CSV table of C-alpha atoms and ligand atoms in Angstrom, one decimal:
chain,number,residue,atom,x,y,z
P,1,MET,CA,-15.7,-14.4,19.3
P,2,LYS,CA,-14.3,-13.0,16.1
P,3,VAL,CA,-12.0,-15.2,14.0
P,4,ILE,CA,-10.1,-14.0,10.9
P,5,GLY,CA,-8.9,-16.3,8.2
P,6,ILE,CA,-5.9,-15.5,6.1
P,7,ASN,CA,-5.2,-17.3,2.8
P,8,GLY,CA,-1.5,-16.8,2.0
P,9,SER,CA,-1.7,-18.8,-1.3
P,10,PRO,CA,-2.1,-17.1,-4.6
P,11,ARG,CA,-4.8,-19.7,-5.4
P,12,LYS,CA,-8.2,-19.0,-4.0
P,13,LYS,CA,-9.7,-22.5,-4.3
P,14,TRP,CA,-6.8,-24.9,-3.7
P,15,ASN,CA,-5.3,-26.7,-0.8
P,16,THR,CA,-4.5,-23.8,1.5
P,17,ALA,CA,-7.7,-21.8,0.9
P,18,THR,CA,-9.8,-24.9,1.3
P,19,LEU,CA,-8.3,-25.8,4.7
P,20,VAL,CA,-8.6,-22.2,5.9
P,21,GLY,CA,-12.2,-22.2,4.8
P,22,ASP,CA,-12.8,-25.5,6.7
P,23,ALA,CA,-11.2,-24.1,9.8
P,24,LEU,CA,-13.4,-21.0,9.6
P,25,GLU,CA,-16.5,-23.2,9.2
P,26,GLY,CA,-15.5,-25.1,12.3
P,27,ALA,CA,-15.1,-21.8,14.2
P,28,ALA,CA,-18.5,-20.7,12.9
P,29,GLU,CA,-20.1,-23.9,14.2
P,30,THR,CA,-19.3,-22.7,17.7
P,31,GLY,CA,-21.0,-19.4,17.1
P,32,ALA,CA,-17.9,-17.4,16.0
P,33,GLU,CA,-18.2,-14.5,13.6
P,34,THR,CA,-15.7,-15.2,10.7
P,35,GLU,CA,-14.1,-13.4,7.8
P,36,ILE,CA,-11.5,-14.4,5.2
P,37,TYR,CA,-8.9,-12.4,3.4
P,38,ASN,CA,-7.0,-13.6,0.3
P,39,LEU,CA,-3.7,-11.8,0.6
P,40,TYR,CA,-2.8,-12.1,-3.1
P,41,GLU,CA,-5.9,-10.0,-4.0
P,42,LEU,CA,-4.5,-7.1,-2.0
P,43,ASP,CA,-2.0,-4.4,-3.0
P,44,PHE,CA,0.5,-4.2,-0.2
P,45,LYS,CA,4.2,-4.3,0.7
P,46,GLY,CA,6.1,-5.6,3.7
P,47,CYS,CA,7.3,-3.3,6.5
P,48,THR,CA,9.1,-0.3,5.1
P,49,SER,CA,11.0,0.4,8.3
P,50,CYS,CA,9.4,3.8,9.0
P,51,PHE,CA,9.4,3.1,12.7
P,52,SER,CA,6.2,5.2,13.2
P,53,CYS,CA,4.9,2.3,15.4
P,54,LYS,CA,7.8,2.9,17.8
P,55,ARG,CA,7.3,6.6,18.4
P,56,ILE,CA,7.2,7.4,22.1
P,57,GLY,CA,3.8,8.6,23.5
P,58,LEU,CA,1.6,6.7,21.1
P,59,GLU,CA,-1.8,5.5,22.4
P,60,GLU,CA,-1.8,2.7,19.9
P,61,HIS,CA,1.3,1.1,18.4
P,62,ARG,CA,-0.1,0.3,15.0
P,63,CYS,CA,1.3,0.2,11.5
P,64,SER,CA,0.9,3.6,9.9
P,65,MET,CA,1.3,2.4,6.3
P,66,ARG,CA,-2.0,2.8,4.4
P,67,ASP,CA,-2.5,0.2,1.7
P,68,GLY,CA,-4.4,-3.0,0.9
P,69,LEU,CA,-3.2,-4.6,4.1
P,70,THR,CA,-4.6,-1.9,6.4
P,71,PRO,CA,-8.1,-3.4,6.7
P,72,VAL,CA,-6.6,-6.9,7.3
P,73,LEU,CA,-4.3,-5.6,10.1
P,74,ASP,CA,-7.3,-3.7,11.6
P,75,ALA,CA,-9.4,-6.8,11.5
P,76,VAL,CA,-6.8,-9.0,13.1
P,77,SER,CA,-6.1,-6.4,15.8
P,78,GLY,CA,-9.7,-6.4,16.7
P,79,ALA,CA,-10.2,-10.1,16.6
P,80,ASP,CA,-10.0,-12.8,19.2
P,81,ALA,CA,-8.3,-15.3,16.9
P,82,VAL,CA,-6.6,-15.6,13.5
P,83,ILE,CA,-6.1,-18.6,11.2
P,84,ILE,CA,-3.1,-18.1,8.9
P,85,GLY,CA,-2.8,-20.5,6.0
P,86,SER,CA,0.3,-20.6,3.8
P,87,PRO,CA,1.8,-22.9,1.2
P,88,ILE,CA,5.4,-23.9,1.9
P,89,TYR,CA,7.6,-22.1,-0.7
P,90,PHE,CA,11.3,-23.0,-0.6
P,91,ASN,CA,11.0,-24.4,2.9
P,92,GLY,CA,9.4,-21.3,4.3
P,93,LEU,CA,6.1,-19.4,4.0
P,94,SER,CA,5.0,-17.7,0.8
P,95,ALA,CA,6.7,-14.3,0.5
P,96,THR,CA,3.3,-12.6,0.7
P,97,THR,CA,2.4,-14.4,3.9
P,98,GLU,CA,5.8,-13.3,5.3
P,99,ALA,CA,5.1,-9.7,4.2
P,100,PHE,CA,1.8,-9.8,6.1
P,101,LEU,CA,3.5,-11.2,9.2
P,102,GLU,CA,6.2,-8.6,9.1
P,103,ARG,CA,3.6,-5.9,9.3
P,104,LEU,CA,1.4,-7.6,11.8
P,105,PHE,CA,4.2,-8.5,14.2
P,106,PHE,CA,6.5,-5.5,13.9
P,107,GLN,CA,3.9,-2.9,14.9
P,108,TYR,CA,3.6,-4.7,18.3
P,109,ILE,CA,7.2,-5.4,19.0
P,110,THR,CA,8.5,-3.3,21.9
P,111,TYR,CA,12.0,-1.8,22.0
P,112,GLY,CA,11.2,-0.7,25.6
P,113,ASN,CA,9.7,-2.5,28.5
P,114,GLY,CA,7.3,-5.4,28.2
P,115,PRO,CA,6.9,-8.1,25.7
P,116,THR,CA,4.3,-6.7,23.3
P,117,PHE,CA,2.2,-3.7,22.4
P,118,CYS,CA,-0.7,-6.0,21.5
P,119,ASP,CA,-3.4,-5.2,24.0
P,120,HIS,CA,-5.0,-8.6,24.1
P,121,ALA,CA,-4.0,-12.2,23.3
P,122,ILE,CA,-4.9,-13.2,19.8
P,123,ARG,CA,-5.3,-16.9,19.5
P,124,THR,CA,-3.5,-18.1,16.5
P,125,ALA,CA,-3.5,-21.1,14.2
P,126,TYR,CA,-1.1,-21.8,11.3
P,127,ILE,CA,-2.1,-24.1,8.4
P,128,TYR,CA,0.8,-25.2,6.2
P,129,THR,CA,0.3,-27.0,2.9
P,130,MET,CA,3.3,-28.5,1.0
P,131,ASN,CA,4.3,-30.9,-1.7
P,132,VAL,CA,6.7,-32.9,0.4
P,133,THR,CA,5.6,-36.0,2.3
P,134,GLU,CA,5.8,-36.1,6.0
P,135,ALA,CA,9.0,-38.3,5.8
P,136,GLN,CA,10.5,-35.9,3.2
P,137,LEU,CA,9.8,-33.0,5.6
P,138,GLU,CA,11.9,-34.6,8.2
P,139,HIS,CA,14.8,-34.5,5.8
P,140,TYR,CA,14.3,-31.0,4.2
P,141,GLY,CA,13.0,-29.2,7.3
P,142,VAL,CA,10.9,-26.1,7.2
P,143,ASP,CA,11.7,-22.7,8.5
P,144,ILE,CA,8.7,-21.9,10.8
P,145,ASN,CA,10.1,-22.0,14.4
P,146,ARG,CA,10.5,-18.3,14.4
P,147,PHE,CA,6.8,-17.8,13.7
P,148,ARG,CA,6.0,-19.9,16.7
P,149,ARG,CA,8.4,-17.9,18.8
P,150,PHE,CA,7.0,-14.5,17.7
P,151,THR,CA,3.4,-15.7,18.0
P,152,ARG,CA,4.1,-16.6,21.7
P,153,ARG,CA,5.9,-13.3,22.4
P,154,ILE,CA,3.8,-10.9,20.4
P,155,LEU,CA,0.3,-12.3,20.1
P,156,GLY,CA,0.5,-14.0,23.5
P,157,CYS,CA,-0.5,-17.6,22.7
P,158,GLU,CA,0.9,-20.9,21.9
P,159,PRO,CA,-0.1,-21.4,18.2
P,160,PHE,CA,-2.1,-24.3,16.9
P,161,GLU,CA,-0.6,-25.9,13.8
P,162,LEU,CA,-1.8,-28.1,11.0
P,163,TYR,CA,0.5,-29.6,8.4
P,164,CYS,CA,-0.9,-30.9,5.1
P,165,TYR,CA,1.7,-32.9,3.2
P,166,ASN,CA,2.0,-34.3,-0.4
P,167,THR,CA,-0.7,-31.9,-1.7
P,168,TRP,CA,-2.3,-32.3,-5.1
P,169,GLN,CA,-0.8,-29.5,-7.1
P,170,TYR,CA,-2.2,-29.5,-10.6
P,171,PRO,CA,-5.7,-29.9,-12.0
P,172,ASP,CA,-4.3,-32.6,-14.4
P,173,TYR,CA,-0.9,-34.2,-13.8
P,174,GLU,CA,-0.7,-35.6,-17.4
P,175,ARG,CA,-0.2,-32.0,-18.7
P,176,TYR,CA,2.5,-31.0,-16.3
P,177,GLU,CA,6.0,-32.2,-15.3
P,178,HIS,CA,5.4,-34.9,-12.6
P,179,GLN,CA,8.0,-37.6,-13.1
P,180,ILE,CA,9.6,-37.2,-9.6
P,181,PHE,CA,6.2,-37.8,-7.8
P,182,ASP,CA,4.8,-41.1,-6.7
P,183,MET,CA,1.4,-40.7,-8.4
P,184,GLU,CA,-0.2,-43.5,-6.3
P,185,SER,CA,0.7,-41.7,-3.1
P,186,LYS,CA,-0.7,-38.5,-4.6
P,187,ARG,CA,-3.9,-40.2,-5.5
P,188,VAL,CA,-4.2,-41.6,-1.9
P,189,GLN,CA,-3.5,-38.2,-0.6
P,190,ARG,CA,-6.2,-36.6,-2.6
P,191,GLU,CA,-8.9,-39.2,-2.1
P,192,GLU,CA,-8.2,-40.4,1.4
P,193,VAL,CA,-5.8,-38.1,3.3
P,194,PHE,CA,-7.0,-34.7,2.2
P,195,PRO,CA,-10.6,-35.3,3.4
P,196,ARG,CA,-9.0,-36.2,6.8
P,197,ASP,CA,-6.9,-33.0,6.7
P,198,ARG,CA,-10.1,-31.1,6.0
P,199,ALA,CA,-11.8,-32.6,9.0
P,200,ALA,CA,-8.7,-31.8,11.1
P,201,ALA,CA,-8.9,-28.2,9.9
P,202,ARG,CA,-12.6,-28.0,10.9
P,203,GLU,CA,-11.7,-29.4,14.3
P,204,LEU,CA,-8.8,-26.9,14.7
P,205,GLY,CA,-11.2,-24.0,14.0
P,206,ARG,CA,-13.7,-25.4,16.5
P,207,ARG,CA,-11.0,-25.6,19.2
P,208,LEU,CA,-9.5,-22.3,18.4
P,209,ALA,CA,-12.9,-20.6,18.8
P,210,SER,CA,-14.0,-22.5,21.9
P,211,ASP,CA,-11.0,-23.6,24.1
I,301,FMN,C1,7.2,-21.1,-5.7
I,301,FMN,C2,6.9,-22.4,-5.1
I,301,FMN,C3,7.8,-23.0,-4.2
I,301,FMN,C4,7.5,-24.2,-3.6
I,301,FMN,N1,8.3,-24.7,-2.6
I,301,FMN,C5,8.0,-25.9,-2.0
I,301,FMN,C6,8.8,-26.4,-0.9
I,301,FMN,O1,9.9,-25.9,-0.6
I,301,FMN,N2,8.4,-27.5,-0.3
I,301,FMN,C7,7.3,-28.1,-0.6
I,301,FMN,O2,6.9,-29.1,0.1
I,301,FMN,N3,6.4,-27.6,-1.5
I,301,FMN,C8,6.8,-26.5,-2.2
I,301,FMN,N4,5.9,-26.0,-3.2
I,301,FMN,C9,4.6,-26.7,-3.4
I,301,FMN,C10,3.5,-26.0,-2.6
I,301,FMN,O3,3.8,-25.8,-1.2
I,301,FMN,C11,2.2,-26.9,-2.5
I,301,FMN,O4,1.8,-27.3,-3.8
I,301,FMN,C12,1.1,-26.2,-1.8
I,301,FMN,O5,0.1,-27.1,-1.3
I,301,FMN,C13,0.4,-25.2,-2.7
I,301,FMN,O6,-0.7,-24.6,-2.0
I,301,FMN,P1,-2.1,-24.2,-2.7
I,301,FMN,O7,-2.6,-25.4,-3.4
I,301,FMN,O8,-2.9,-23.7,-1.7
I,301,FMN,O9,-1.7,-23.1,-3.7
I,301,FMN,C14,6.2,-24.9,-3.9
I,301,FMN,C15,5.4,-24.3,-4.8
I,301,FMN,C16,5.7,-23.1,-5.5
I,301,FMN,C17,4.8,-22.5,-6.5
């Protein structure tokens, strides 16, 4: 079992990266081979609409762009499972995570017969971290249904999902704007809730790699 982790946050040691790392550790506990990619370290663009992946007669329908994302797409295409972590930016995924998903999904979308060109189901988990509380999310909403839908259709599985709310955003809140936040609930999140989120991420990785 090979499991790929994707950190779609620009920060390599903060909330998203930590939870993706925990999920990979959970997967590794079941014997899985794991690997993590930090998308913001890579030089790549979203899909450029070249349609090479839609040419008739191809043996493999794979993205023909050659850039920093190519090894990541190759790794995911050869994996059994992928764990995609993204911070929520403006109620959606980070732009860089979206660019990665454009390239991953579009190469497999069929305009002919059949639901997907992906030759095996890739078990998928999404980890979302965000500043809003769970109650605030009910109000603001988040634009992720389409990723669920495309994951089912293209990667062939019902995705696992983990939401981490009310994240600790700064190293030191005293030095940054923070008046709108309830600092007591941020403290509770950091000291009590985040450790539970980390345990949930580890469990998610275990289940993803062993179910
Ligand atoms: C450009 C930007 C946009 C953001 N938009 C939202 C948002 O719409 N909703 C939200 O809950 N948090 C938002 N946040 C906060 C991040 O989602 C949150 O701090 C996240 O946990 C950061 O992940 P990281 O610690 O892994 O970098 C935003 C942060 C940035 C930098």
